C-alpha atoms as one frame of an Amber mdcrd trajectory, in Angstrom:
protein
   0.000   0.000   0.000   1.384   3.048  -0.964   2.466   5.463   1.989   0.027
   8.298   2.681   1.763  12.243   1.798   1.925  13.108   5.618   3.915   9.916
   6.368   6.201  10.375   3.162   6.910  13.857   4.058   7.578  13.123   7.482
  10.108  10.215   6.766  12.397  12.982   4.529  12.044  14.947   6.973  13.693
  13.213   9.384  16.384  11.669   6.875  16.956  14.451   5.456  19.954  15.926
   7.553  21.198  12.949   8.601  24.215  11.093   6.723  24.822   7.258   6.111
  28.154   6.626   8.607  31.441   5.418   6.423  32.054   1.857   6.863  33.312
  -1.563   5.301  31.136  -2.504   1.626  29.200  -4.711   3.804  27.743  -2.413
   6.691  27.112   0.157   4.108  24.591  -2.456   2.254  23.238  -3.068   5.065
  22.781   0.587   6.219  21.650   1.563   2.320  18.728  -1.668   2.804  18.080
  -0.281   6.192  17.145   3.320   4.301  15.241   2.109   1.833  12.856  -0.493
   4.556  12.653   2.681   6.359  11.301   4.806   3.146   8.934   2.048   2.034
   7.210   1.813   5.522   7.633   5.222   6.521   8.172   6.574   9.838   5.288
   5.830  12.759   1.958   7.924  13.085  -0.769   7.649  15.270  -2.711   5.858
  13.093  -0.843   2.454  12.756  -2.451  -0.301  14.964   0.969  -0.344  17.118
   1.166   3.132  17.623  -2.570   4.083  18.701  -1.423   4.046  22.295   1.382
   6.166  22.131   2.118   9.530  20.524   5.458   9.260  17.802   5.752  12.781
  17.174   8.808  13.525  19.322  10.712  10.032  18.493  10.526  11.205  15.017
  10.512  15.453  14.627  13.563  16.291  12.902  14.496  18.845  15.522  15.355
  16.899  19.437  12.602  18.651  22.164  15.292  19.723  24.940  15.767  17.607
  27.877  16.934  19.448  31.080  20.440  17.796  32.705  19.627  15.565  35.532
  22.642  14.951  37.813  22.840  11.189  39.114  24.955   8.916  39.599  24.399
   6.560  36.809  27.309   5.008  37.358  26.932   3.353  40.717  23.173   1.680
  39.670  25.649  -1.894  39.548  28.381  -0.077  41.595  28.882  -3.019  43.505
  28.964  -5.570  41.126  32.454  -6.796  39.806  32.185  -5.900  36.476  33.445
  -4.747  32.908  32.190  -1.258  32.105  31.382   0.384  29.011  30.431   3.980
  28.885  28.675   6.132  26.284  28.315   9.788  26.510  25.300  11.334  24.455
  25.624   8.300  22.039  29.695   8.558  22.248  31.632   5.646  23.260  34.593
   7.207  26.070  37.475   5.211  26.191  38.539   7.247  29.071  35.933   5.920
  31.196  35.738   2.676  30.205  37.498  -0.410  31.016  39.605  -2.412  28.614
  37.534  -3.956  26.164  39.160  -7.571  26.940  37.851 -10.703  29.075  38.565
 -14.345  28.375  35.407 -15.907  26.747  34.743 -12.807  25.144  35.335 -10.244
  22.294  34.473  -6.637  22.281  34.615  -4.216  19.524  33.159  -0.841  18.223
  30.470  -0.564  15.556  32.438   3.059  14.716  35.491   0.917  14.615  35.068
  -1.916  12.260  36.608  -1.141   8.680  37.442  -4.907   8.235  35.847  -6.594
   4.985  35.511  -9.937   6.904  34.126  -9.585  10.480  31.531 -12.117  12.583
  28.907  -9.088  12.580  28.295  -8.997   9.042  26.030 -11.659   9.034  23.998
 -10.370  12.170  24.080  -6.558  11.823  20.695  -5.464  10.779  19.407  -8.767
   9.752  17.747  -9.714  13.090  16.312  -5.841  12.805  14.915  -6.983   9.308
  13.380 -10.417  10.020  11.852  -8.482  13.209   9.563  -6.230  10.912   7.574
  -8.973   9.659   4.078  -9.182  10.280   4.404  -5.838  12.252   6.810  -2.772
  10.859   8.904  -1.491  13.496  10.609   1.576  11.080  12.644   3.178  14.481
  14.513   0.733  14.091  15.495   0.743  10.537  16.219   4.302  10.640  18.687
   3.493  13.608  20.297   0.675  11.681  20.725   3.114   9.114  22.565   5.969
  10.729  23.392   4.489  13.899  26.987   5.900  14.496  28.302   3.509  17.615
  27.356   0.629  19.336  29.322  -2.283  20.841  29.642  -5.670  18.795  30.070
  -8.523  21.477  30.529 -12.005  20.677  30.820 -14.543  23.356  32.458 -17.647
  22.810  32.771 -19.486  26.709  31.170 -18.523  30.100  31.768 -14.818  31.126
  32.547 -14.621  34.805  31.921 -11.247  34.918  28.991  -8.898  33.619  29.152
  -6.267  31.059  28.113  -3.147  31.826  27.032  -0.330  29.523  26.590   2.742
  31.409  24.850   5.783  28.881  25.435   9.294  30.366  22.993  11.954  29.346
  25.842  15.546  29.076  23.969  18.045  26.274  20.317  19.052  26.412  19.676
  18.329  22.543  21.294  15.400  22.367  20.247  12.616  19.813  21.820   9.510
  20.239  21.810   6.644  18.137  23.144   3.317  19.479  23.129  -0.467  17.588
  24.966  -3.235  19.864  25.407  -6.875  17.941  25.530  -9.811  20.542  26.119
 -13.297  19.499  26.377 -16.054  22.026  28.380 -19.658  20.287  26.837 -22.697
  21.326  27.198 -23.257  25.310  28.117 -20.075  26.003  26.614 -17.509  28.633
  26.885 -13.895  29.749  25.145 -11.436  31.591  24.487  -7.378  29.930  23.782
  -4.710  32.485  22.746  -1.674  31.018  22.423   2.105  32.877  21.606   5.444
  32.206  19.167   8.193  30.381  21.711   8.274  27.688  20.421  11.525  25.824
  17.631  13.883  25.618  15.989  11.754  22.520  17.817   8.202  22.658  17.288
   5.178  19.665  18.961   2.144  20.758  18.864  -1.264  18.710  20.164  -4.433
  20.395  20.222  -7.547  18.158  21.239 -10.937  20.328  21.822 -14.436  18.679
  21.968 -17.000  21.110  22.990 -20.287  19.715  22.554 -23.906  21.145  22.463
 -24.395  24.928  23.651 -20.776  25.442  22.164 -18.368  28.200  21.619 -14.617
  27.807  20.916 -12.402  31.035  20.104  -8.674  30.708  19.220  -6.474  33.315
  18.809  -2.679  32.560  17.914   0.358  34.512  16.921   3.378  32.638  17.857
   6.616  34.157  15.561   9.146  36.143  15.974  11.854  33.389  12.281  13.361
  33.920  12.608  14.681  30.237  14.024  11.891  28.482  12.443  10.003  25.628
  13.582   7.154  24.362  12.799   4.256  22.078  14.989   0.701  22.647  14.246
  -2.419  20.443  15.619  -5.885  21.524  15.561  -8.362  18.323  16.615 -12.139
  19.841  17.012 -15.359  17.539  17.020 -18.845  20.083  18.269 -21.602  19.337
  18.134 -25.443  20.788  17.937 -25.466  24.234  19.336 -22.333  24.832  17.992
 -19.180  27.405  17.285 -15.694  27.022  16.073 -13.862  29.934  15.536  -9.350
  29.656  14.339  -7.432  32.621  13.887  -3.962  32.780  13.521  -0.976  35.379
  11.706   2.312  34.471  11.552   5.002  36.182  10.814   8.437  35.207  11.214
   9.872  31.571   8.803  11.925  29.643   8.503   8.845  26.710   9.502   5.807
  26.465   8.747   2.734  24.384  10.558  -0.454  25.057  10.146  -2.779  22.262
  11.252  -6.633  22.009  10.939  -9.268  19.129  12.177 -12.578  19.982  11.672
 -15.684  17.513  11.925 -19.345  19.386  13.747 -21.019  16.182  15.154 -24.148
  18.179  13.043 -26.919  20.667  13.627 -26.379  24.421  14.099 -22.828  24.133
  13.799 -20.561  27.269  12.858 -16.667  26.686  11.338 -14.431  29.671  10.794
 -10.919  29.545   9.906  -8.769  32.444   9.870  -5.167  33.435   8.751  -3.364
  36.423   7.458   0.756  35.604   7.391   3.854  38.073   5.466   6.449  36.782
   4.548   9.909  38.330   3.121  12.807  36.585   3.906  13.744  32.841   5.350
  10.304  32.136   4.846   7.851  29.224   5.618   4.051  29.147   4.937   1.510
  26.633   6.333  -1.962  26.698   5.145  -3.618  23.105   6.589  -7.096  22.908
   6.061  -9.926  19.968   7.227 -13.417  20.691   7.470 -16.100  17.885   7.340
 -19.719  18.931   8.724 -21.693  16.155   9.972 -24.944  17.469   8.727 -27.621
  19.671   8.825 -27.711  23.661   9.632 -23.791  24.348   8.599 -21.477  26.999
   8.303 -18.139  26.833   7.371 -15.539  29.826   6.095 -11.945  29.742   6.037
 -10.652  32.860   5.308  -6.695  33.281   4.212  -4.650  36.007   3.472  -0.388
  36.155   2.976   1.948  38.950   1.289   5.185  37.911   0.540   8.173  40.039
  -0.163  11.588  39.417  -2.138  11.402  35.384   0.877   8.950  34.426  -0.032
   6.578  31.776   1.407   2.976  31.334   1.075   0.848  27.517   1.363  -2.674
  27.283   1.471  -4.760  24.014   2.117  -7.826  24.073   1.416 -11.080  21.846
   2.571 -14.875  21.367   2.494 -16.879  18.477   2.546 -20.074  18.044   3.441
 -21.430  14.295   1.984 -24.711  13.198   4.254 -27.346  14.148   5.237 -25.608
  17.542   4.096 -28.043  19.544   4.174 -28.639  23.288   4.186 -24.760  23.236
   4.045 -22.936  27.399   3.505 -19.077  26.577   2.385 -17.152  29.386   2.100
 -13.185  29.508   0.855 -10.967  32.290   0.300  -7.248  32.576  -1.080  -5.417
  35.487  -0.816  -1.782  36.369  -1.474   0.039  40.250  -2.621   2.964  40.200
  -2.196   5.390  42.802  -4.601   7.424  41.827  -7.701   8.215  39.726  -5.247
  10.590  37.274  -3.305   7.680  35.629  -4.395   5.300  33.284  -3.129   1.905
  31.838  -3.744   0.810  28.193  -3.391  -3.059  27.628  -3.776  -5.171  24.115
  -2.822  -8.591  25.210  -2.806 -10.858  22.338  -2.243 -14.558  21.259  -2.496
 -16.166  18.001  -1.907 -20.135  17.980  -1.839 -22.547  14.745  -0.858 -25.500
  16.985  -2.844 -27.669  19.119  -0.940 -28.909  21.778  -0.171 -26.298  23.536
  -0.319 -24.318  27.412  -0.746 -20.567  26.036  -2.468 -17.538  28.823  -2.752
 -14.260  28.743  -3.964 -12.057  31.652  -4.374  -8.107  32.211  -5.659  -6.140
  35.178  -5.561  -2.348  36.659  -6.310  -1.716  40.103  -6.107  -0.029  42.745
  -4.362  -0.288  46.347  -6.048  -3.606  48.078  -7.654  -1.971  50.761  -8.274
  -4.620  52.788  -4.313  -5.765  53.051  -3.401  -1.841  53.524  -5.941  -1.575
  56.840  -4.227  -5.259  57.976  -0.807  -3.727  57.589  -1.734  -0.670  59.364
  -3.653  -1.991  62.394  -0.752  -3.629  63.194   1.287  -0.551  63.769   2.682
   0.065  59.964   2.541   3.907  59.027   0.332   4.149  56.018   3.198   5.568
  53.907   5.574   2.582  54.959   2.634  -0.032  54.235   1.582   1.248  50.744
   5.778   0.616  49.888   5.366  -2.433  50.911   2.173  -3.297  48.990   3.851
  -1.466  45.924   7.169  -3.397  45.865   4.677  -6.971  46.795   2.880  -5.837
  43.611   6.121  -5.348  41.622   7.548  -8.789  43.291   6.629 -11.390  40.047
   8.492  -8.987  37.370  11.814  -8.394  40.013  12.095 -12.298  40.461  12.831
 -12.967  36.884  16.243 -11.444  37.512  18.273 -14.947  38.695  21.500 -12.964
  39.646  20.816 -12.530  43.593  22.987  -9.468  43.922  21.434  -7.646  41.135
  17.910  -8.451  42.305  18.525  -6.732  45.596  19.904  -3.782  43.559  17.054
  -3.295  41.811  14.934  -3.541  44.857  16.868  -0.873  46.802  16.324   1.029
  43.406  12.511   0.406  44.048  12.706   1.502  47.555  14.862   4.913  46.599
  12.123   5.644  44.134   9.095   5.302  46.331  11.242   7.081  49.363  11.917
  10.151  46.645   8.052  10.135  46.329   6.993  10.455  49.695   9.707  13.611
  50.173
C-alpha cells in the first residue's frame, strides 16, 4: 500500500539531515537496505495499529525537544557488582571511562570501529532488525540501523565470569543519540548485559542478540531518572536449541519511552522471559510492546510486566505470542497489570495470542487496580505507618516482574532502586 503524503513527508524529513556513517562494503549495504525499509514503511503515526497508544511525534521530529540535565549517579546503579564497564556519553563511546575492552570468553569491539571486509557481525548486523519487521513494521529501528553511528559488537564464545556493563550518560540538552549493539552467544556459552543510564535527551537504541545452542543470555537494565528523556529501545533475539534468554527492565521516570522486544523461538527447548517493572509519576509515558514467535517444539516463553502510575501517568502494554503450526508442546504465558495510585493515571493493555498448533499451554492475563484496601488496613492496624505499608504493597505488587532477575545481587539492587524511588516520592 502506498504510503500516505503526511507519512512520506515526514520520513524525509527526518532523513533528510542525517548522513549514512562510512564503513566496510558490507555495513554500508546493510545501512543503504536499512534506508530504503525505512522509506517504504515510513516513519510511525498515530494511526498504525501499534502506535494508537502512544504519541510518535517527538521520536521522530527532525528537531530533538530539549531535555533538562539531571545529575545522578548513573554510574553506581551496579556499583557493587564486579564488572566490565562500558560507557557512552550522548551516544559517544569514552574510552577514558571505560574499562579495557578484553575478558577471556569474550570479544568486544566498536560498531564506529570496524573497517574490516571480513568480520563475525556482518552476518547479524541489521538482519535480526529486518526479520523483526515482519508481520508488524517497526521503522525506528530501521532508521537506527541506518545511521546508527556507535554501538558495541560482542561475541561470546565461553562462560563470562563477569557482567558487562554499559553505562549511557545523558551531558547536552539536545542530544540525539543513536546506538546499535550486535551480541552473538556460540553454542554453550553464557553472559550477563547490564545496562544504565538516560543516555540523551531523545535516545534510539537497537540491540540484536543471537543465542545459539544451549547458550544463556541475562540482561538487566535500569533506565535513568531523566524526567525529560524520551527514548525508544528495540531488543531483536534469535534462540536456538535449548538455549535461554532472559531481559528485565527498570523504568523510572522519563517523559517517553517505548521499550520494544521481538524474539523468535527457532530451536526446541528454548527458554525466553521478559519482564519489566514501571514507576510512573506525573507527565510520564511508558509503553512496553513485545512480539514473541514460537517456532519450534517444547519452548517457553514468559512476559512478565508490572506499572505503577501516580499523578495522570499513563502505562502501555502490548504484548502477543504466536505459536506457528508445528510448535508443539508450546508454554507461553504473559501478564500485565498496572497500580494505580490514583484516579489521574491510566493503563492501556492489548494482550494478544495467536496459535496454529494444538498442543499447547498458552495464557494471557491483564488487570488495573487499585491499592487492596483490605491488606493496607491489615498492615496498618498492626502498627505500619500508612506511607511505609503502601511501599510495601507497591514493591509486593512489583515482586513477580523483580524475580525474573536470577543474579541474587542484582535483584537486591534493583529492589533498593525500588525503595529509593518510592522514598523520593513520599519527600
Amino acid at each position: 500500500m502506498a504510503l500516505t503524503q503526511v507519512k512520506l513527508d515526514a520520513t524525509e524529513a527526518r532523513v533528510s539531515g542525517l548522513n549514512l556513517p562510512a564503513g566496510p562494503a558490507w555495513l554500508t549495504d546493510a545501512r543503504k537496505g536499512a534506508l530504503g525499509r525505512l522509506r517504504a514503511m515510513g516513519l510511525p503515526g498515530r494511526r498504525d495499529e501499534y502506535w494508537k497508544y502512544t504519541r510518535p511525534d517527538t521520536l521522530i521530529a527532525p528537531e530533538v525537544t530539549p531535555a533538562a540535565l539531571f545529575e545522578a549517579e548513573e554510574a553506581t546503579v551496579f556499583g557493587e557488582v564486579d564488572r566490565l564497564q562500558i560507557v557512552f556519553v550522548d551516544g559517544v563511546f569514552d574510552a577514558a571511562a571505560s574499562d579495557d575492552l578484553a575478558g577471556e570468553g569474550i570479544e568486544i569491539s566498536r560498531l564506529a570501529d570496524v573497517d574490516a571486509d571480513i568480520h563475525w557481525a556482518h552476518g547479524l548486523y541489521g538482519v535480526l532488525e529486518t526479520n523483526g519487521q515482519t508481520p508488524v513494521e517497526r521503522p525506528l529501528a530501521a532508521l537506527n540501523t541506518a545511521f546508527a553511528t556507535d554501538g558495541v559488537l560482542i561475541r561470546v564464545t565461553g562462560k563470562v565470569s563477569k557482567p558487562v556493563n554499559l553505562t549511557y550518560f545523558h551531558r547536552s540538552e539536545t542530544s540525539d543519540a543513536m546506538l546499535h549493539h550486535v551480541v552473538k552467544l556460540e553454542e554453550g556459552a553464557e553472559m550477563t548485559l547490564l545496562e544504565n543510564g538516560p543516555a540523551a535527551a531523545r535516545f534510539n537504541k537497537v540491540m540484536e542478540v543471537e543465542v545459539a545452542d544451549t547458550a544463556r543470555f541475562h540482561h538487566i537494565r535500569t533506565q535513568g531518572r531523566d524526567h525529560e528523556r524520551r527514548a525508544a529501545t528495540h531488543i531483536f533475539a534469535l534462540l536456538g536449541e535449548e538455549s535461554l534468554f532472559k531481559s528485565f527492565t527498570l523504568t523510572a521516570n522519563g517523559v517517553m519511552t517505548r521499550n520494544e522486544c521481538v524474539i523468535e523461538l527457532t530451536g526446541d527447548n528454548a527458554v525466553a522471559h521478559v519482564a519489566g517493572a514501571c514507576m510512573g509519576d506525573g507527565d510520564f509515558h511508558h509503553d512496553d510492546t513485545v512480539f514473541i514467535t514460537h517456532d519450534a517444539v517444547n519452548c517457553e516463553s514468559r512476559q512478565v510486566f508490572k506499572k505503577v502510575l501516580r499523578n495522570g501517568a499513563t502505562g502501555v502494554f502490548q504484548g502477543k505470542i504466536l505459536v506457528k503450526e508445528g510448535a508443539q508442546k508450546t508454554d507461553g504465558y504473559q501478564i500485565s497489570q498496572s497500580l494505580l495510585l490514583d484516579e489521574d493515571s491510566q493503563f492501556l493493555a492489548k494482550p494478544e495470542l495467536e496459535i496454529y498448533a494444538d498442543d499447547v499451554a498458552c495464557s494471557h492475563g491483564s488487570t488495573s487496580g487499585a491499592i487492596d484496601e483490605t491488606a493496607l488496613f491489615y498492615l496498618r492496624s498492626r502498627g505500619v505507618p500508612e506511607n511505609k505499608a503502601t511501599d510495601l504493597l507497591v514493591l509486593a505488587f512489583l515482586a513477580e516482574a523483580v524475580e525474573e532477575i536470577e543474579h541474587e545481587g542484582l535483584r537486591d539492587e534493583i529492589v533498593g532502586r525500588l525503595h529509593g524511588w518510592l522514598e523520593r516520592r513520599r519527600g
